[in-house]
Amino acid sequence: MENLGSSKNGMQTYFSLLRNSGTDFFLKPIFLRGFSGSFHLVLLLVLFILWVCKKIWVGRGEGTKERFRSTKVLLFKLTSICSLGVSAFNLTLCLLSYFYWYRNGWSEEGLVTLLDLALRTLAWGAVSVYLHTQFSNSSESRFPYPLRVWWGFYFFISCYCLVVDVVLQRKHFSLPIQSLVSDVVSVVTGLFFIYVGIFGNKEGEDTFLEEPLLNGSSSLDNNAESNKNKGDTTVTPYSNAGIFSILTFSWCGPLIAVGKRKTLDLEDVPQLDPGDSVVGALPAFRSRLESECGTIKRATTLMLVKALFFSEWKEILFTAFLALLYSVSSYVGPYLIDTFVQYLNGQRGFKNEGYVLVSVFLIAKIIECLSQRHWFFRVQQVGIRIRAVLVAMIYNKGLTMSCQSKQGHTSGEIINFMTVDAERIGDFVWYLHDPWMVIVQIALALVILYKNLGLAATATFVATVVIMLLNIPLASLQEKFQDKLMDAKDRRMKATSEILRNMRILKLQAWEMKFLSKIVDLRNSETGWLKKFVLTNAITTFVFWGAPTFVAVVTFGTCMLLGIPLESGKILSALATFRILQEPIYNLPDTISMIAQTKVSLDRITSFFRLDDLQSDVIEKLSKGSSDLAIEIVDGTFSWDLSSPRSTLRDINFKVSHGMRVAVCGSVGSGKSSLLSCILGEVPKISGTIKLCGSKAYVAQSPWIQSGKIEENILFGKEMDREMYERVLEACSLKKDLEILSFGDQTVIGERGINLSGGQKQRIQIARALYQDADIYLFDDPFSAVDAHTGSHLFKECLLGLLGSKTVIYVTHQVEFLPAADLILVMKDGQITQSGKYNDILNSGTDFMELVGAHKKALSTINYAEARSVEKTSICKEDGNLASQNEVLEKEVSRDVQNDKTDVVGPKGQLVQDEEREKGRVGLSVYWRYLTTAYGGALVPLILLAQILFQILQIGSNYWMAWASPVSADADPPVGGTKLLIVYVALAVGSAFCILARATLLATTGYKTATLLFNKMHLCIFRAPMSFFDATPSGRILNRASTDQSSVDLNIPYQVGSFAFSLIQLLGIIAVMSQVAWQVFIIFIPVIAICIWYQQYYIPSARELARLVGVCKAPVIQHFAETISGSTTIRSFDQDARFQNTNMKLTDGYSRPKFNVAGAMEWLCFRLDMLSSITFAFSLIFLVSVPERTIDPGIAGLAVTYGLNLNMLQAWVIWNLCNMENKIISVERILQYTSIPSEPPLVIETNQPDRSWPSHGEVEIRDLQVRYAPHMPLVLRGLTCNFPGGKKTGIVGRTGSGKSTLIQTLFRLVEPAAGQIIIDGINVSTIGLHDLRSRLSIIPQDPTMFEGTVRSNLDPLEEYTDEQIWEALDKCQLGDDVRKKEGKLDSTVAENGENWSMGQRQLVCLGRVLLKKSKVLVLDEATASVDTATDNLIQQTLRQHFYDCTVITIAHRITSVLDSDMVLLLSHGLIEECDSPERLLENKSSSFAQLVAEYSTRSNSSLI
């Protein structure tokens, strides 16, 4: 480059020597260059012909082509790169020659040389493109013959030219250095091409080809099937990448190339490096935290921060070094601008000073690019690790929390810790270095300003400090608003989580709109803080966008006061410095806001870590075989609430030997379940000892089923033992059920077992316990949810059969199961009042007598002369069909995620499909709907206008300063100093007000849009049919309500705005640079084209990776929500470690696409930075090459000032475009849920029933046919019957006979396929859903209570007085219990009613219907969770208060339906029998008579 400026005389001497020395014409440069140019033109034609031939023959060689798809060309990569290098080399020579001839005058030789170099550039570029796009997939074994011939000629011509150069050199003729260099390079490359042409052939090799700057589709294995699961086995190429690959991010190329060729799926994404996975990072972090605080429970925020820092200190220090390097290199440009302007003004310090300046500018830019890219990537890498370890720690804590702690922090809140707080702390690493970098950048700025403006730099410092001080009140406001916003969000998520869990009961009771209004109220509270937060943000934006202009005005004003001369070079240097200084000042409010938000998140997580865990010393575990006793409790006193004066369990003493069966019985709320919980170590111990010898298994009263296959639920982490598995299925009556299911035990169960009935869930839960082959089994009334004969079968086959030699403790309300026990514990008010064998305690106390007496009373209702002995086997022929197609909602709600891989992901027809995600480009309709949501998009043009005006005024003010100030001290200024400053201030103030308008309008639009989208999505979710909730795990809905809504609230408005604003700024820079030198467009246009091509090449992968991030997040949330609800079961099976490992795998699954998103982004940005640096270098070379004073030095300096930001802004535009498309996916996901098919109308104004309807309560069913989805078989197959008004009808039938489906159809949770249900003359399908559901009452199978108070649970619609509520409580036997509580009706109810027993919850449900007093009442297994005595009380209450109502009862206890006026017996969706109980019992061959006989036989035998 230095030789470019060699004297004009040298060149002329060279040409004259050739002319005058008599040298042959063939030695003349004009011939050599002309022949070379023609030769390269021929190459272009040859390549074109080859390309056309390839297109014509492409159809013929399809079969052969397939064979070579995964092959690699030996030296192919080097050939392609070498061709590209030769093209780039010739382009450089072409540009240098252009400037040389432009400066020194044109000649014939010059034009021919330039033409030759241009043709060489095009030809070699075409060779590279041809090799890359065509030859990589060719079936030929060698390079094309014409190409190899051409390479031979090229080498020959290059050698000839070099020989000419050497001959002339030996004759002591001075040659231009670029000619000699060109010929040497041509010979060397020609030699390489000759070698490749002769020896280069193809060899099969199944590998990725990685190109340093571009990884195209040619470098990929096209055999998708063989690589189907490569993401699961392949570790990221980053782990083994070389230094060049790491520097240029080429290791990310193969993945981007796959994404360009096909839609990325998770299996395409490679595994994380072990150091980046949570498995690798967690142990180091945990040991660091424990060394700080001893135990996690004593952790403080400071300790947590220290542990996070020291676990990543090497990476943090390295990124700090990169940040420092970036800061220093970014200030090189402003430092040299004054020197550059003076150079253009004719003040040359030494020869070729211009090219030295250009070189320094370019090197600084490259260092700036490399350091920034690697800084950004490394901090994201650290952030991913930090987020992952925090999620793992939060999960582990959630698994060990005590029940009291859990009541204070619901699953919704803890989900927020994982989805929001841990995410934010991970994101904070972006801002980690900003606080100290501000100081470094201000110091560097002051040095440059002092060099140019002397003491005026002091004013700059003062102005900067003043602006920064303005941060303090703004930051404190933001922290306060952020804190309140998070609290409000927690409350909303907590309520949302609970509502989604209990959506079925809300729809049955017609409460969903009331609870939606509750969510909207919580959201209104949240948006109140959100509005304050975004408006504070707008003020902050105004202050700091205006900061550089304010600092400039103060600085230049001080210069005038001090008499410091303002020259254009010094002003431009100062302006460039202020522009760079803008970044730390502008980012400072973001940094402070982020620090505030992160501190809030750290405090929240720390306070969560400090919550009480389960007491580790509750149980003394003895090694297996070390004791004759399996369980021993001595003087045990336990309490769920240690602060309560009344203990839950008192004076507990009993011993259980190995192999004993122990039954626990007692009335509702007596402490039976609490006794099992204390054996599990769940209840805090006040005094006494518990000893346990052997492993344990637990079956909870409320079934806990995981989402997943039935087989996975039964195995529960154990290896498959087929023989044992089959025995367990047989014992639990599951075999026939699995045969009916199309997928057998591979059927996917919905969230919380939503597609199973209570009995089915319970049997799977029992099967899980049996398969564990534990020593001690704890059963919490598992037989209440199954029908009578299934309960008998389970008891006989499981407890007496498979578990005959095991220690079993079972809680039961069924007295008939008590005689089989070796020991019976009778509980009352938290104490064991009686213990012993059945006959021993029968006459020794009143408590047991009450239970047995109640049972006898229930049996006395059976008017049956002789209890016939009926063999169970004959009765069990239809036992337990696992809801089969009858109860399983196999509706395919969402489109399959992987259309071509359904058999891998999960068979079509399963209830729960993989989460739907859109594919391909985010549609313009998504952007349009987002932009036009608020005010129809009316504010968008105003926001853009404000930004355009700001840009015009900014450029105008800088242009004014460059033009109106003198170039040097001895030049006359065009205008006076005062006028110079006044005009500048006026333009600056105008631009500041534009920013204020823009920021306020953007905040308003973003806030309004977020609010409207939230309301629309939630309305659609609450109005969705029940089938949507059955098939959609709540994690997916919560993800949208939490993470995606947060993005719409706080990120997306600014992301969309940033793209528009940066694009406007880029256009402004292009305008300024083209004003000075239009020639910049020669390079600028192709560079922009390449940038756009890169962006198009990158965006398919980035888009799908961003979608995968969203899709991979839901399983983490869902798994965590399931773990929290089933933590007792998990701990009882000692499966904590397995669940923690699963969580870590899911967390890594989420981190995988996140890591590659970061890598792919930097892959793109690095290439864009390099391209923009080329543009900048070209413009500088042009400016130093033009003759002196051709261009105004001041304006040229202004172009350079703006050009310094070109690479940043060019990359910023593309980065914002990609990031916007990634972020807008949150809007896309929310919009998905705004188009869910809705239920029928809640109210039909034109067809509303009278207020008194139903007055009689007659229910008529006509030819009712029901199926759950159009493609599924009928569940109810033409029922016709009549339920007389005011009468009681019992519905019985085996599991899966269609009982629950009939009730769901009555309430229109499922719409009939044909037929009608008519209540008091009105077809229920013709009226609104709320009109129907609000007039009917139901006590559901799963008793549900909501977090709140007793009053809000009984009367959520606030329709009744306190007196009416107390009356209802007394009627349902809960009045005394509630009066004992401190808050009476305002007593707190924990999430899911955890602080109330199952029986008490069932009584609350009874209380609700007593308040409602509907004419039609449905009881769906309503007394399953209560003892026989309480069941009798409930039946008595119902008889007393609903004597004139239509009562429809589904019951497993035969006694519950025996006093009905009519019994309906269903079988496989058809009515098998329908008559009064008396008539059915008279016919001893009737199915109903057989059921009663079996129940009676079993019960009577227990009382003998």
mmCIF file of N, CA and C in Angstrom, residues 53 87 99 230 271 287 301 385 581 817 912 952 1096 1286:
data_model
loop_
_atom_site.group_PDB
_atom_site.id
_atom_site.type_symbol
_atom_site.label_atom_id
_atom_site.label_comp_id
_atom_site.label_asym_id
_atom_site.label_seq_id
_atom_site.Cartn_x
_atom_site.Cartn_y
_atom_site.Cartn_z
ATOM 1 N N CYS A 53 -25.283 -26.145 -18.752
ATOM 2 C CA CYS A 53 -25.281 -27.605 -18.953
ATOM 3 C C CYS A 53 -25.710 -28.330 -17.686
ATOM 4 N N SER A 87 -9.805 -13.452 -6.082
ATOM 5 C CA SER A 87 -10.764 -12.418 -6.471
ATOM 6 C C SER A 87 -10.620 -11.184 -5.585
ATOM 7 N N PHE A 99 -7.443 4.522 -7.858
ATOM 8 C CA PHE A 99 -7.076 5.761 -7.160
ATOM 9 C C PHE A 99 -5.768 6.353 -7.707
ATOM 10 N N LYS A 230 -28.847 -36.656 15.778
ATOM 11 C CA LYS A 230 -27.460 -36.240 15.994
ATOM 12 C C LYS A 230 -27.338 -35.163 17.060
ATOM 13 N N GLN A 271 -25.560 -30.890 21.410
ATOM 14 C CA GLN A 271 -25.526 -30.786 22.873
ATOM 15 C C GLN A 271 -24.538 -29.705 23.302
ATOM 16 N N SER A 287 -20.898 -25.770 45.735
ATOM 17 C CA SER A 287 -19.814 -25.852 46.731
ATOM 18 C C SER A 287 -19.325 -24.451 47.093
ATOM 19 N N THR A 301 -28.122 -12.186 50.035
ATOM 20 C CA THR A 301 -27.982 -11.737 48.643
ATOM 21 C C THR A 301 -26.514 -11.575 48.292
ATOM 22 N N ARG A 385 -25.138 -20.141 31.749
ATOM 23 C CA ARG A 385 -24.722 -21.022 32.854
ATOM 24 C C ARG A 385 -25.319 -20.556 34.175
ATOM 25 N N LEU A 581 -19.300 8.663 23.539
ATOM 26 C CA LEU A 581 -19.626 8.856 24.958
ATOM 27 C C LEU A 581 -21.122 8.675 25.185
ATOM 28 N N PHE A 817 -62.856 -53.262 55.028
ATOM 29 C CA PHE A 817 -61.439 -53.601 54.850
ATOM 30 C C PHE A 817 -60.689 -53.705 56.179
ATOM 31 N N VAL A 912 -52.165 -35.500 24.280
ATOM 32 C CA VAL A 912 -51.235 -34.370 24.416
ATOM 33 C C VAL A 912 -50.217 -34.435 23.298
ATOM 34 N N ILE A 952 -32.752 14.373 11.181
ATOM 35 C CA ILE A 952 -32.458 15.532 10.307
ATOM 36 C C ILE A 952 -31.827 16.655 11.120
ATOM 37 N N GLN A 1096 -30.412 -12.989 5.138
ATOM 38 C CA GLN A 1096 -31.390 -13.958 4.634
ATOM 39 C C GLN A 1096 -30.909 -15.393 4.864
ATOM 40 N N GLY A 1286 -88.003 -33.921 40.781
ATOM 41 C CA GLY A 1286 -88.144 -34.085 42.216
ATOM 42 C C GLY A 1286 -87.794 -35.467 42.714
#
